[in-house]
CSV table of C-alpha atoms in Angstrom, one decimal:
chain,number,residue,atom,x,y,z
A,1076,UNK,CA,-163.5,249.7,123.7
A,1077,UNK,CA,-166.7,248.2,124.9
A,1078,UNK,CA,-168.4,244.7,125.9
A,1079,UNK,CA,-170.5,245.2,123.0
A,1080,UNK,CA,-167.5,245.7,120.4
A,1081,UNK,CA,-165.0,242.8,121.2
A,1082,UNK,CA,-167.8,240.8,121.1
A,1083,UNK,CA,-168.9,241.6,117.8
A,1084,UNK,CA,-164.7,240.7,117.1
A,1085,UNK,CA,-165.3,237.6,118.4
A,1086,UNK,CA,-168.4,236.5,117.0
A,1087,UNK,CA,-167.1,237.5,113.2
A,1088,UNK,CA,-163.8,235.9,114.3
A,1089,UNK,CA,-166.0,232.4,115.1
A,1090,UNK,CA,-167.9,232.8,112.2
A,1091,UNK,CA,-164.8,231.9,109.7
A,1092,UNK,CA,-165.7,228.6,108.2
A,1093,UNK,CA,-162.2,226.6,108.9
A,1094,UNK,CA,-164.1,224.1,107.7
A,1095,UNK,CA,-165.4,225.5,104.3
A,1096,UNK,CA,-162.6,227.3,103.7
A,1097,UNK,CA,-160.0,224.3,103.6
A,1098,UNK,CA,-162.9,221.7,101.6
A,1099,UNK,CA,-163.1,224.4,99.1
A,1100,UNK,CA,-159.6,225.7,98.6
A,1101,UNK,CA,-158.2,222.7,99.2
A,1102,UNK,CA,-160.4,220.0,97.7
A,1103,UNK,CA,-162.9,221.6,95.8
A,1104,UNK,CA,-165.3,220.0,98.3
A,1105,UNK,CA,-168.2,221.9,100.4
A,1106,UNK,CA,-167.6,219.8,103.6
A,1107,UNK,CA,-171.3,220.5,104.4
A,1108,UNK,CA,-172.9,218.3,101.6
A,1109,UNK,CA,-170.8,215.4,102.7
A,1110,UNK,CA,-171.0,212.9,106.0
A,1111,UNK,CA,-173.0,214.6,108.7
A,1112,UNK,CA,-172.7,217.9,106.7
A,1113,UNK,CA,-171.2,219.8,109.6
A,1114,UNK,CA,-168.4,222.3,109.3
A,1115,UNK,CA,-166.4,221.6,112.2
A,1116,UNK,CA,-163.2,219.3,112.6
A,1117,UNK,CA,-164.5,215.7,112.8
A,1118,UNK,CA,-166.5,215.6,109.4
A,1119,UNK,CA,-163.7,216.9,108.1
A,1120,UNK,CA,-161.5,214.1,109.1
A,1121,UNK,CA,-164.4,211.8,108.2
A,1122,UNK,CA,-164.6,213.1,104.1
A,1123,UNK,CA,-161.0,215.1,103.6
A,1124,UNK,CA,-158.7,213.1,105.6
A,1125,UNK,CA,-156.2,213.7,108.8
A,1126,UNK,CA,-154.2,216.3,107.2
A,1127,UNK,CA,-157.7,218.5,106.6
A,1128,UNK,CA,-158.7,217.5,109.7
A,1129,UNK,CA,-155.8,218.5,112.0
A,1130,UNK,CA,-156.1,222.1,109.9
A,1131,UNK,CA,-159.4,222.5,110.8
A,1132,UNK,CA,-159.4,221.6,113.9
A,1133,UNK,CA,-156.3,223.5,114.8
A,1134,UNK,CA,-157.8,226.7,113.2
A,1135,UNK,CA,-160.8,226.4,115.2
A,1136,UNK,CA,-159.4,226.2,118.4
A,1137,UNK,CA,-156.9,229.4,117.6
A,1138,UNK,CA,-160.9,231.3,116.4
A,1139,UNK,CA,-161.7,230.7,120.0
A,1140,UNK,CA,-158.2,231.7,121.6
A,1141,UNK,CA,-157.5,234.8,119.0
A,1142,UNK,CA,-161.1,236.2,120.0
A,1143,UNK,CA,-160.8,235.4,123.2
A,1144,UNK,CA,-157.5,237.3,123.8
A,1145,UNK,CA,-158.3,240.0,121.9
A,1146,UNK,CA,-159.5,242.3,124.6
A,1147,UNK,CA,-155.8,241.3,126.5
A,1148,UNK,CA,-154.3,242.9,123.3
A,1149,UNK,CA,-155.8,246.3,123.5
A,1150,UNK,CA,-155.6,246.3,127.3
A,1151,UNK,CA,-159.3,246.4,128.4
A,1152,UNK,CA,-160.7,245.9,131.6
A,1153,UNK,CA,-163.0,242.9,130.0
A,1154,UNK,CA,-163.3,239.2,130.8
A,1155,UNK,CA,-161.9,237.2,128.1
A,1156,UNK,CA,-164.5,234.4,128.8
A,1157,UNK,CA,-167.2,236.1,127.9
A,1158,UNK,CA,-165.9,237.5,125.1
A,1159,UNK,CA,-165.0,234.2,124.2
A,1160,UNK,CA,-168.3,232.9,124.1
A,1161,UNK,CA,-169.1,234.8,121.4
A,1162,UNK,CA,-166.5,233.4,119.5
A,1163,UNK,CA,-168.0,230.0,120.0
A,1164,UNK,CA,-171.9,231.6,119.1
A,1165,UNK,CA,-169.6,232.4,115.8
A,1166,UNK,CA,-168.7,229.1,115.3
A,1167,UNK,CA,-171.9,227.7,115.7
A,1168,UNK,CA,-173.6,230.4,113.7
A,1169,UNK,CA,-171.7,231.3,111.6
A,1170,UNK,CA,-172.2,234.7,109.1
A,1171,UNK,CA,-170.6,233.5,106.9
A,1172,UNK,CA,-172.3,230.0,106.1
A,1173,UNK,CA,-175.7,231.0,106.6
A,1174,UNK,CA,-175.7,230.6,110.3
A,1175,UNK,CA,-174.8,226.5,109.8
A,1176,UNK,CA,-171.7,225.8,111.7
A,1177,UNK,CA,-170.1,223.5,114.0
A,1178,UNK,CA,-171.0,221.9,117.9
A,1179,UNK,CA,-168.6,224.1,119.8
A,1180,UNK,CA,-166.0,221.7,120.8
A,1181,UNK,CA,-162.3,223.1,119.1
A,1182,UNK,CA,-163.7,226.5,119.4
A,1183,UNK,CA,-164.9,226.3,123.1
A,1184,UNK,CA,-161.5,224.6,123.9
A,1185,UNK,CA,-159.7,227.4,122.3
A,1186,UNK,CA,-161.5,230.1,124.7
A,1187,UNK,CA,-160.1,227.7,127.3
A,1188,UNK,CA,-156.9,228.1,125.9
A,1189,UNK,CA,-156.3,231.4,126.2
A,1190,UNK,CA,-157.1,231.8,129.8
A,1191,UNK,CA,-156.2,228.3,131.5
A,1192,UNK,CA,-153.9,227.0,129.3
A,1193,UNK,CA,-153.0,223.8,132.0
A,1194,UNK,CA,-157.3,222.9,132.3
A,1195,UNK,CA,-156.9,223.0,128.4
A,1196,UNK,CA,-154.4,220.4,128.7
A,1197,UNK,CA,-156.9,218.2,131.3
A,1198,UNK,CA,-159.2,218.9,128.2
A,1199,UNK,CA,-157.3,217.2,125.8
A,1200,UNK,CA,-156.4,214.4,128.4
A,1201,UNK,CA,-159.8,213.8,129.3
A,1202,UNK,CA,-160.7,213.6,125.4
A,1203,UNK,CA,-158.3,211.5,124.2
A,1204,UNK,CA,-159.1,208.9,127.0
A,1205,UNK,CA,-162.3,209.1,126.4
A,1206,UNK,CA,-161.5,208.3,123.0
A,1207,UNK,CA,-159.8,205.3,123.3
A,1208,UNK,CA,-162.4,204.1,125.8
A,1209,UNK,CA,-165.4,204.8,123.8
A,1210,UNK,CA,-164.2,205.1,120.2
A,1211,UNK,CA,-166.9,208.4,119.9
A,1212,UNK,CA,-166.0,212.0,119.4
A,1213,UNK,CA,-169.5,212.9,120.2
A,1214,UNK,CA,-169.2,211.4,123.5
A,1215,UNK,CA,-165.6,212.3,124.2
A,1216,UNK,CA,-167.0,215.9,123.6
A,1217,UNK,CA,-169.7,215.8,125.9
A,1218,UNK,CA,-167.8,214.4,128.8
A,1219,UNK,CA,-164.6,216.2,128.4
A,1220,UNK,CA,-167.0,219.4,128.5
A,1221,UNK,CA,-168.8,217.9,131.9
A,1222,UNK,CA,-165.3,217.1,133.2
A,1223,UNK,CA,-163.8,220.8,132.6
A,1224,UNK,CA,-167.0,221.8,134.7
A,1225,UNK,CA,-165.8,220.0,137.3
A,1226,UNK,CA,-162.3,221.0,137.0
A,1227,UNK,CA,-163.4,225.1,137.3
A,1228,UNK,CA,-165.3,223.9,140.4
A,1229,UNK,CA,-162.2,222.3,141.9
A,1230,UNK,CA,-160.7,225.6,140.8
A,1231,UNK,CA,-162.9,227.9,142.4
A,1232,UNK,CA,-162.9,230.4,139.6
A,1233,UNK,CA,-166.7,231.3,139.5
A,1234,UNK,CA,-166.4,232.9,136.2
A,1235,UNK,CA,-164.6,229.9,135.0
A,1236,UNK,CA,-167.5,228.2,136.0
A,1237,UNK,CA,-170.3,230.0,134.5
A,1238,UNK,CA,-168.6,230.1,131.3
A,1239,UNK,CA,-167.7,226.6,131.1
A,1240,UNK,CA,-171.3,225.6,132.1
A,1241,UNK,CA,-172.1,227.5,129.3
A,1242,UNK,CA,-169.8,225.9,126.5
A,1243,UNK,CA,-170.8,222.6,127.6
A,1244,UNK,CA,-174.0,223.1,127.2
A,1245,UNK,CA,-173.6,224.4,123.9
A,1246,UNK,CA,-172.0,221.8,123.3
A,1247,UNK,CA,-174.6,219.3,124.7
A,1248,UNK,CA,-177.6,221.1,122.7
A,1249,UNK,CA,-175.3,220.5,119.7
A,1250,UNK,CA,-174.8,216.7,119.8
A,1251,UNK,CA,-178.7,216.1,120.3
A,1252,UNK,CA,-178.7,213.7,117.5
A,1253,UNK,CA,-175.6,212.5,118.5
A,1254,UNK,CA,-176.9,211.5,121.9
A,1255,UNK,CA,-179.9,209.6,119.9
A,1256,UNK,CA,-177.7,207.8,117.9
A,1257,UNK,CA,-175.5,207.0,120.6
A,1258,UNK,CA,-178.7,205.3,122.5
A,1259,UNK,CA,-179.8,204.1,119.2
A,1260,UNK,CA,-176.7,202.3,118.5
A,1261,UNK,CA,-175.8,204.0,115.5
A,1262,UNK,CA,-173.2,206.6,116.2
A,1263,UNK,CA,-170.1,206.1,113.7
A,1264,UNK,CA,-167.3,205.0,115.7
A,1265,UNK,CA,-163.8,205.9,115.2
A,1266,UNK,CA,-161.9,203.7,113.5
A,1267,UNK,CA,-158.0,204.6,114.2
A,1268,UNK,CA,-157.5,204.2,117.9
């Protein structure tokens, strides 16, 4: 099976609205005309609640770590990062909700996940600390991404590297108006830790 094939997987694989799928099954909601309108895990949290949110969030990570694995199933000769990418492209763009997704985060972690499973647990680490410092997802997202960077440096894995230069800056480009509401004061802050 070829590059071009798995990544096709992948990308259809990242472009299943977790999101969507649980605010309309669940709670007759479309998660995208509530809060920020975004499909990933924290505006769900934000408008369904924790129970919604941990589901999403947990089934985004798993788009990133099913697609991302899939070439490992099947026994090809393919790097699972780059397949994994597309996964996150998925997520971002997703088929499936007319190319309006989420910013990358769960499903770039989940990539991670399948091939470093102890940089994903710096990952999580890194995020949650940052979370308790800052009280911002958006933020914790940004540097946990910038810090994983680092990490594959330390590592010395250059294909780590790339790729996780890659999905941070996805997941930079993603929180632009984060990043101006950050600055601007504005950002909502978490409320629970």
């Amino acid at each position: 099976m070829s590059y071009a094939l798995f990544a096709i997987i992948a990308y259809i694989i990242g472009s299943i609205p977790s999101g969507l799928i649980v605010g309309k099954l669940g709670y007759n909601i479309d998660i995208r005309e509530h809060g920020s309108g975004n499909l990933g895990g924290t505006n769900t949290f934000r408008v369904l609640g924790t129970k919604a949110g941990l589901i999403v969030t947990i089934s985004d990570i798993l788009k990133g770590t099913i697609a991302a694995r899939i070439p490992w199933m099947f026994d090809a000769d393919i790097n699972l990062l780059i397949i994994g990418i597309f996964a996150v492209i998925g997520h971002m763009y997703p088929i499936f909700a007319k190319f309006k997704g989420g910013k990358a985060v769960a499903t770039s972690g989940g990539v991670i996940l399948a091939v470093e499973p102890i940089l994903f647990g710096v990952m999580l680490l890194t995020f949650f600390i940052m979370l308790k410092i800052s009280k911002y997802v958006s933020l914790s997202s940004m540097v946990t991404g910038i810090v994983t960077v680092i990490m594959s440096i330390i590592l010395g894995h250059v294909g780590l590297i790339i790729v996780t230069s890659i999905l941070t800056a996805f997941v930079i480009y993603r929180h632009r108006s984060n990043i101006k509401r950050i600055m601007d004061k504005t950002e909502p802050k978490i409320k629970w830790m």
